[in-house]
Amino acid sequence: MKKLLILLSLSALVFGCDKHNDDYKNNIPEWHPYVPEEKPEEEKTEYTLEEVKKYLDIYGMKHQLVDRYIQGYTTASSLNVSHTLAKDGSEHYFYITFNGNTICGGQYKGDPCDPGFNELADKFGDTYGPHDVVKMEDYFIRATINNIKYYLYVTQGDYDDSHKEGSLLNDLIESNYQKLFRYEHLYMGDWTRTLFNYWHLPLQEFNKLEEPVIGKYVSLDLKCPPKAGTYSFHLVAESEGKIICDQTFENVELPARKE
């Protein structure tokens, strides 16, 4: 009997030890190598002009600091108008350039300028600080500051069912002009970038604009008629109640409109 008790005690001891060992093994956490926590890299916020220019030069564009972007302000007293058919035959373009007195400024920072130029530049918001770069063009950039309203009439032929001979065609015309865009926070810190892009507006809306027109010309893009034919046109342009253009274009052959 005594021997039996001893055997039972030893069995319990062995079983208890095995269970303890199994529990211990099951609770040992898996080992992983220590990986130091990565700190986020601080974003650079200060850049030199040379760094900005180097970045922009990738796109083949020259940029620099300026006092003003517009180099001259013109008050148009007359217009030069030419016209041509679009290559795809969908529209007929009337190209308009401006003649008149121009008050000039310099192209580069610190250049001298005509009396009154800086006042005009301030009026139209053409001002630049130490973190503004502009895209430099290869020609004199000017703005026409007297608001001009355009009216084109068909004087020979019925243009379509809604525009009989003698009708105003402004609702069939889209204006093509240029305006400034300033990009805030140009990719790199506090720098901004300015350039101009082409812009399109229906002529009826364009005639309501109260802002300078930038660039060498404005284009009035007339939709071609539904039927091919020969037409004559009369263009009138006025500014501040004065007629500055009154021109007729005779016998213009146009193809049918491409829908």
mmCIF file of C-alpha atoms in Angstrom:
data_model
loop_
_atom_site.group_PDB
_atom_site.id
_atom_site.type_symbol
_atom_site.label_atom_id
_atom_site.label_comp_id
_atom_site.label_asym_id
_atom_site.label_seq_id
_atom_site.Cartn_x
_atom_site.Cartn_y
_atom_site.Cartn_z
ATOM 1 C CA MET A 1 0.000 0.000 0.000
ATOM 2 C CA LYS A 2 2.845 2.284 0.946
ATOM 3 C CA LYS A 3 4.526 1.601 -2.409
ATOM 4 C CA LEU A 4 1.321 2.378 -4.263
ATOM 5 C CA LEU A 5 1.071 5.789 -2.583
ATOM 6 C CA ILE A 6 4.665 6.587 -3.477
ATOM 7 C CA LEU A 7 4.056 5.703 -7.153
ATOM 8 C CA LEU A 8 0.929 7.842 -7.282
ATOM 9 C CA SER A 9 2.787 10.804 -5.756
ATOM 10 C CA LEU A 10 5.625 10.503 -8.277
ATOM 11 C CA SER A 11 3.158 10.322 -11.181
ATOM 12 C CA ALA A 12 1.381 13.447 -10.017
ATOM 13 C CA LEU A 13 4.683 15.235 -9.640
ATOM 14 C CA VAL A 14 5.834 14.258 -13.137
ATOM 15 C CA PHE A 15 2.462 15.158 -14.719
ATOM 16 C CA GLY A 16 2.411 18.465 -12.865
ATOM 17 C CA CYS A 17 5.916 19.295 -14.058
ATOM 18 C CA ASP A 18 5.042 18.448 -17.686
ATOM 19 C CA LYS A 19 1.934 20.623 -17.565
ATOM 20 C CA HIS A 20 3.877 23.473 -16.006
ATOM 21 C CA ASN A 21 6.526 23.184 -18.688
ATOM 22 C CA ASP A 22 3.870 23.184 -21.471
ATOM 23 C CA ASP A 23 2.154 26.243 -20.010
ATOM 24 C CA TYR A 24 5.448 28.074 -19.753
ATOM 25 C CA LYS A 25 6.378 27.246 -23.339
ATOM 26 C CA ASN A 26 2.991 28.365 -24.617
ATOM 27 C CA ASN A 27 3.363 31.756 -22.920
ATOM 28 C CA ILE A 28 6.835 32.600 -24.257
ATOM 29 C CA PRO A 29 6.358 35.478 -26.772
ATOM 30 C CA GLU A 30 7.795 35.081 -30.275
ATOM 31 C CA TRP A 31 11.099 36.844 -30.773
ATOM 32 C CA HIS A 32 11.306 39.709 -33.294
ATOM 33 C CA PRO A 33 14.373 41.778 -34.114
ATOM 34 C CA TYR A 34 14.249 45.388 -32.836
ATOM 35 C CA VAL A 35 13.430 47.865 -35.567
ATOM 36 C CA PRO A 36 13.924 51.511 -34.566
ATOM 37 C CA GLU A 37 10.886 53.695 -35.250
ATOM 38 C CA GLU A 38 11.303 55.809 -38.389
ATOM 39 C CA LYS A 39 10.775 59.507 -37.872
ATOM 40 C CA PRO A 40 8.983 61.304 -40.724
ATOM 41 C CA GLU A 41 11.351 63.373 -42.816
ATOM 42 C CA GLU A 42 10.766 67.072 -42.304
ATOM 43 C CA GLU A 43 9.497 68.802 -45.430
ATOM 44 C CA LYS A 44 11.797 71.473 -46.749
ATOM 45 C CA THR A 45 10.070 74.835 -46.824
ATOM 46 C CA GLU A 46 12.815 77.263 -47.809
ATOM 47 C CA TYR A 47 14.266 77.282 -51.320
ATOM 48 C CA THR A 48 16.573 79.637 -53.130
ATOM 49 C CA LEU A 49 15.730 81.254 -56.442
ATOM 50 C CA GLU A 50 18.384 79.111 -58.105
ATOM 51 C CA GLU A 51 16.736 75.915 -56.812
ATOM 52 C CA VAL A 52 13.361 77.058 -58.137
ATOM 53 C CA LYS A 53 14.782 78.043 -61.530
ATOM 54 C CA LYS A 54 16.644 74.740 -61.789
ATOM 55 C CA TYR A 55 13.405 72.868 -61.143
ATOM 56 C CA LEU A 56 11.468 74.894 -63.711
ATOM 57 C CA ASP A 57 14.228 74.663 -66.309
ATOM 58 C CA ILE A 58 13.436 70.958 -66.586
ATOM 59 C CA TYR A 59 10.460 72.075 -68.654
ATOM 60 C CA GLY A 60 12.605 74.312 -70.851
ATOM 61 C CA MET A 61 11.150 77.550 -69.487
ATOM 62 C CA LYS A 62 13.143 80.536 -68.283
ATOM 63 C CA HIS A 63 11.930 82.175 -65.090
ATOM 64 C CA GLN A 64 13.170 85.131 -63.098
ATOM 65 C CA LEU A 65 12.272 87.783 -60.568
ATOM 66 C CA VAL A 66 10.600 90.934 -61.851
ATOM 67 C CA ASP A 67 8.980 94.095 -60.587
ATOM 68 C CA ARG A 68 6.127 93.654 -63.085
ATOM 69 C CA TYR A 69 5.072 91.005 -65.586
ATOM 70 C CA ILE A 70 3.295 93.279 -68.063
ATOM 71 C CA GLN A 71 5.832 95.451 -69.857
ATOM 72 C CA GLY A 72 3.442 97.952 -71.417
ATOM 73 C CA TYR A 73 -0.141 99.234 -71.213
ATOM 74 C CA THR A 74 -1.842 100.305 -74.438
ATOM 75 C CA THR A 75 -4.913 102.461 -74.894
ATOM 76 C CA ALA A 76 -6.162 101.284 -78.296
ATOM 77 C CA SER A 77 -7.314 104.007 -80.660
ATOM 78 C CA SER A 78 -7.586 101.804 -83.776
ATOM 79 C CA LEU A 79 -7.433 98.141 -84.743
ATOM 80 C CA ASN A 80 -5.836 96.012 -87.439
ATOM 81 C CA VAL A 81 -8.061 93.117 -88.511
ATOM 82 C CA SER A 82 -7.217 90.097 -90.643
ATOM 83 C CA HIS A 83 -9.263 86.943 -91.178
ATOM 84 C CA THR A 84 -8.751 83.358 -92.218
ATOM 85 C CA LEU A 85 -10.525 80.003 -92.268
ATOM 86 C CA ALA A 86 -9.607 77.423 -89.614
ATOM 87 C CA LYS A 87 -7.676 74.433 -90.904
ATOM 88 C CA ASP A 88 -10.506 72.058 -90.069
ATOM 89 C CA GLY A 89 -13.071 74.330 -91.761
ATOM 90 C CA SER A 90 -15.240 74.628 -88.643
ATOM 91 C CA GLU A 91 -14.689 78.325 -87.899
ATOM 92 C CA HIS A 92 -13.611 81.582 -89.513
ATOM 93 C CA TYR A 93 -11.118 83.604 -87.452
ATOM 94 C CA PHE A 94 -10.973 87.392 -87.214
ATOM 95 C CA TYR A 95 -7.591 88.367 -85.742
ATOM 96 C CA ILE A 96 -7.466 91.762 -84.045
ATOM 97 C CA THR A 97 -4.308 93.670 -83.054
ATOM 98 C CA PHE A 98 -4.185 97.042 -81.321
ATOM 99 C CA ASN A 99 -2.747 100.455 -82.214
ATOM 100 C CA GLY A 100 -2.438 103.271 -79.717
ATOM 101 C CA ASN A 101 -0.370 104.969 -77.078
ATOM 102 C CA THR A 102 1.653 102.561 -74.919
ATOM 103 C CA ILE A 103 3.128 103.335 -71.517
ATOM 104 C CA CYS A 104 6.179 101.092 -71.137
ATOM 105 C CA GLY A 105 7.988 99.453 -68.253
ATOM 106 C CA GLY A 106 11.097 97.286 -68.106
ATOM 107 C CA GLN A 107 11.454 93.580 -68.669
ATOM 108 C CA TYR A 108 13.838 92.916 -65.786
ATOM 109 C CA LYS A 109 13.773 93.754 -62.106
ATOM 110 C CA GLY A 110 14.976 97.315 -61.525
ATOM 111 C CA ASP A 111 14.557 98.478 -65.163
ATOM 112 C CA PRO A 112 13.419 102.091 -65.685
ATOM 113 C CA CYS A 113 9.844 102.731 -66.801
ATOM 114 C CA ASP A 114 7.679 105.491 -68.267
ATOM 115 C CA PRO A 115 5.869 107.944 -65.966
ATOM 116 C CA GLY A 116 2.544 106.483 -64.890
ATOM 117 C CA PHE A 117 3.535 102.875 -65.575
ATOM 118 C CA ASN A 118 3.847 101.814 -61.938
ATOM 119 C CA GLU A 119 0.498 103.382 -61.095
ATOM 120 C CA LEU A 120 -1.175 101.324 -63.846
ATOM 121 C CA ALA A 121 0.603 98.152 -62.741
ATOM 122 C CA ASP A 122 -0.564 98.688 -59.166
ATOM 123 C CA LYS A 123 -4.116 99.363 -60.356
ATOM 124 C CA PHE A 124 -4.274 96.058 -62.232
ATOM 125 C CA GLY A 125 -2.545 94.027 -59.504
ATOM 126 C CA ASP A 126 0.677 93.361 -61.402
ATOM 127 C CA THR A 127 2.936 93.361 -58.338
ATOM 128 C CA TYR A 128 5.616 90.911 -57.243
ATOM 129 C CA GLY A 129 7.483 90.123 -54.055
ATOM 130 C CA PRO A 130 10.713 88.274 -53.226
ATOM 131 C CA HIS A 131 9.134 84.818 -53.712
ATOM 132 C CA ASP A 132 7.422 85.388 -57.083
ATOM 133 C CA VAL A 133 8.920 84.095 -60.318
ATOM 134 C CA VAL A 134 7.530 84.730 -63.789
ATOM 135 C CA LYS A 135 7.865 82.899 -67.071
ATOM 136 C CA MET A 136 9.773 85.147 -69.437
ATOM 137 C CA GLU A 137 8.648 85.401 -73.050
ATOM 138 C CA ASP A 138 10.735 86.264 -76.096
ATOM 139 C CA TYR A 139 8.667 89.321 -76.964
ATOM 140 C CA PHE A 140 7.286 92.481 -75.412
ATOM 141 C CA ILE A 141 4.256 91.657 -73.254
ATOM 142 C CA ARG A 142 1.581 94.317 -73.184
ATOM 143 C CA ALA A 143 -1.994 94.696 -72.099
ATOM 144 C CA THR A 144 -4.772 96.677 -73.758
ATOM 145 C CA ILE A 145 -6.546 98.544 -70.986
ATOM 146 C CA ASN A 146 -9.519 100.255 -72.625
ATOM 147 C CA ASN A 147 -12.393 97.791 -72.719
ATOM 148 C CA ILE A 148 -13.433 97.191 -76.330
ATOM 149 C CA LYS A 149 -16.777 95.767 -77.391
ATOM 150 C CA TYR A 150 -17.091 93.943 -80.716
ATOM 151 C CA TYR A 151 -20.098 93.485 -83.015
ATOM 152 C CA LEU A 152 -20.056 91.410 -86.194
ATOM 153 C CA TYR A 153 -22.936 91.572 -88.704
ATOM 154 C CA VAL A 154 -23.628 89.505 -91.812
ATOM 155 C CA THR A 155 -24.362 91.964 -94.637
ATOM 156 C CA GLN A 156 -24.654 89.578 -97.575
ATOM 157 C CA GLY A 157 -26.624 86.318 -97.454
ATOM 158 C CA ASP A 158 -28.749 84.628 -94.821
ATOM 159 C CA TYR A 159 -26.256 83.026 -92.472
ATOM 160 C CA ASP A 160 -28.761 80.521 -91.040
ATOM 161 C CA ASP A 161 -32.463 80.394 -90.186
ATOM 162 C CA SER A 162 -31.933 82.549 -87.090
ATOM 163 C CA HIS A 163 -29.478 85.009 -88.639
ATOM 164 C CA LYS A 164 -30.856 86.558 -91.780
ATOM 165 C CA GLU A 165 -28.978 89.109 -93.853
ATOM 166 C CA GLY A 166 -28.226 92.145 -91.666
ATOM 167 C CA SER A 167 -28.271 90.161 -88.396
ATOM 168 C CA LEU A 168 -25.805 90.431 -85.536
ATOM 169 C CA LEU A 169 -23.714 87.237 -85.232
ATOM 170 C CA ASN A 170 -22.258 87.711 -81.735
ATOM 171 C CA ASP A 171 -24.028 84.628 -80.335
ATOM 172 C CA LEU A 172 -22.139 82.481 -82.874
ATOM 173 C CA ILE A 173 -18.720 83.841 -81.896
ATOM 174 C CA GLU A 174 -16.240 82.720 -79.250
ATOM 175 C CA SER A 175 -13.450 85.070 -78.192
ATOM 176 C CA ASN A 176 -9.934 83.738 -77.817
ATOM 177 C CA TYR A 177 -7.672 85.872 -75.635
ATOM 178 C CA GLN A 178 -5.015 85.683 -72.931
ATOM 179 C CA LYS A 179 -5.063 86.293 -69.192
ATOM 180 C CA LEU A 180 -2.620 86.025 -66.314
ATOM 181 C CA PHE A 181 -2.489 83.084 -63.931
ATOM 182 C CA ARG A 182 -0.555 83.154 -60.692
ATOM 183 C CA TYR A 183 0.082 79.769 -59.111
ATOM 184 C CA GLU A 184 0.335 80.098 -55.335
ATOM 185 C CA HIS A 185 2.832 77.876 -53.489
ATOM 186 C CA LEU A 186 4.596 76.718 -56.605
ATOM 187 C CA TYR A 187 5.564 73.145 -55.723
ATOM 188 C CA MET A 188 8.393 74.467 -53.580
ATOM 189 C CA GLY A 189 7.761 76.237 -50.286
ATOM 190 C CA ASP A 190 6.467 79.805 -50.506
ATOM 191 C CA TRP A 191 7.338 80.438 -54.139
ATOM 192 C CA THR A 192 4.675 81.460 -56.647
ATOM 193 C CA ARG A 193 4.807 81.367 -60.425
ATOM 194 C CA THR A 194 3.066 83.576 -62.995
ATOM 195 C CA LEU A 195 2.439 83.056 -66.698
ATOM 196 C CA PHE A 196 -0.424 83.661 -69.081
ATOM 197 C CA ASN A 197 -2.681 81.120 -70.726
ATOM 198 C CA TYR A 198 -5.202 81.259 -73.529
ATOM 199 C CA TRP A 199 -8.797 81.709 -72.469
ATOM 200 C CA HIS A 200 -12.102 81.326 -74.290
ATOM 201 C CA LEU A 201 -15.397 83.100 -73.702
ATOM 202 C CA PRO A 202 -18.557 83.575 -75.754
ATOM 203 C CA LEU A 203 -18.278 87.034 -77.305
ATOM 204 C CA GLN A 204 -21.397 88.221 -75.487
ATOM 205 C CA GLU A 205 -19.647 87.526 -72.164
ATOM 206 C CA PHE A 206 -16.285 88.829 -73.361
ATOM 207 C CA ASN A 207 -17.880 92.191 -74.178
ATOM 208 C CA LYS A 208 -18.778 92.550 -70.481
ATOM 209 C CA LEU A 209 -15.192 92.124 -69.204
ATOM 210 C CA GLU A 210 -13.637 94.928 -67.197
ATOM 211 C CA GLU A 211 -10.052 93.683 -67.201
ATOM 212 C CA PRO A 212 -7.008 94.272 -69.443
ATOM 213 C CA VAL A 213 -6.545 91.984 -72.430
ATOM 214 C CA ILE A 214 -3.024 90.579 -72.447
ATOM 215 C CA GLY A 215 -1.010 89.617 -75.476
ATOM 216 C CA LYS A 216 -0.582 90.618 -79.097
ATOM 217 C CA TYR A 217 -4.092 89.937 -80.339
ATOM 218 C CA VAL A 218 -7.662 88.846 -79.732
ATOM 219 C CA SER A 219 -9.344 86.325 -81.998
ATOM 220 C CA LEU A 220 -13.079 86.298 -82.739
ATOM 221 C CA ASP A 221 -13.938 82.748 -83.849
ATOM 222 C CA LEU A 222 -17.121 82.636 -85.923
ATOM 223 C CA LYS A 223 -18.851 79.283 -86.457
ATOM 224 C CA CYS A 224 -19.224 78.497 -90.140
ATOM 225 C CA PRO A 225 -22.806 78.512 -91.550
ATOM 226 C CA PRO A 226 -24.920 75.339 -91.918
ATOM 227 C CA LYS A 227 -24.658 75.706 -95.696
ATOM 228 C CA ALA A 228 -21.627 76.629 -97.769
ATOM 229 C CA GLY A 229 -21.864 80.026 -99.406
ATOM 230 C CA THR A 230 -20.400 83.464 -100.015
ATOM 231 C CA TYR A 231 -21.003 86.062 -97.300
ATOM 232 C CA SER A 232 -19.989 89.608 -96.418
ATOM 233 C CA PHE A 233 -19.393 90.895 -92.898
ATOM 234 C CA HIS A 234 -19.293 94.210 -91.099
ATOM 235 C CA LEU A 235 -17.180 94.499 -87.933
ATOM 236 C CA VAL A 236 -17.705 97.356 -85.496
ATOM 237 C CA ALA A 237 -15.605 97.890 -82.362
ATOM 238 C CA GLU A 238 -16.201 100.615 -79.814
ATOM 239 C CA SER A 239 -14.578 101.778 -76.608
ATOM 240 C CA GLU A 240 -15.999 104.298 -74.175
ATOM 241 C CA GLY A 241 -18.647 105.291 -76.693
ATOM 242 C CA LYS A 242 -16.159 105.859 -79.549
ATOM 243 C CA ILE A 243 -15.959 103.759 -82.715
ATOM 244 C CA ILE A 244 -12.381 102.535 -83.143
ATOM 245 C CA CYS A 245 -13.059 100.033 -85.941
ATOM 246 C CA ASP A 246 -15.660 100.040 -88.722
ATOM 247 C CA GLN A 247 -14.609 97.552 -91.373
ATOM 248 C CA THR A 248 -16.316 95.471 -94.063
ATOM 249 C CA PHE A 249 -15.151 92.110 -95.422
ATOM 250 C CA GLU A 250 -16.673 91.352 -98.810
ATOM 251 C CA ASN A 251 -17.347 88.016 -100.528
ATOM 252 C CA VAL A 252 -15.952 85.613 -97.958
ATOM 253 C CA GLU A 253 -16.399 82.014 -99.099
ATOM 254 C CA LEU A 254 -17.205 79.642 -96.250
ATOM 255 C CA PRO A 255 -17.773 75.870 -96.137
ATOM 256 C CA ALA A 256 -20.717 74.250 -94.401
ATOM 257 C CA ARG A 257 -20.480 74.038 -90.631
ATOM 258 C CA LYS A 258 -19.127 70.778 -89.226
ATOM 259 C CA GLU A 259 -21.353 69.686 -86.356
#
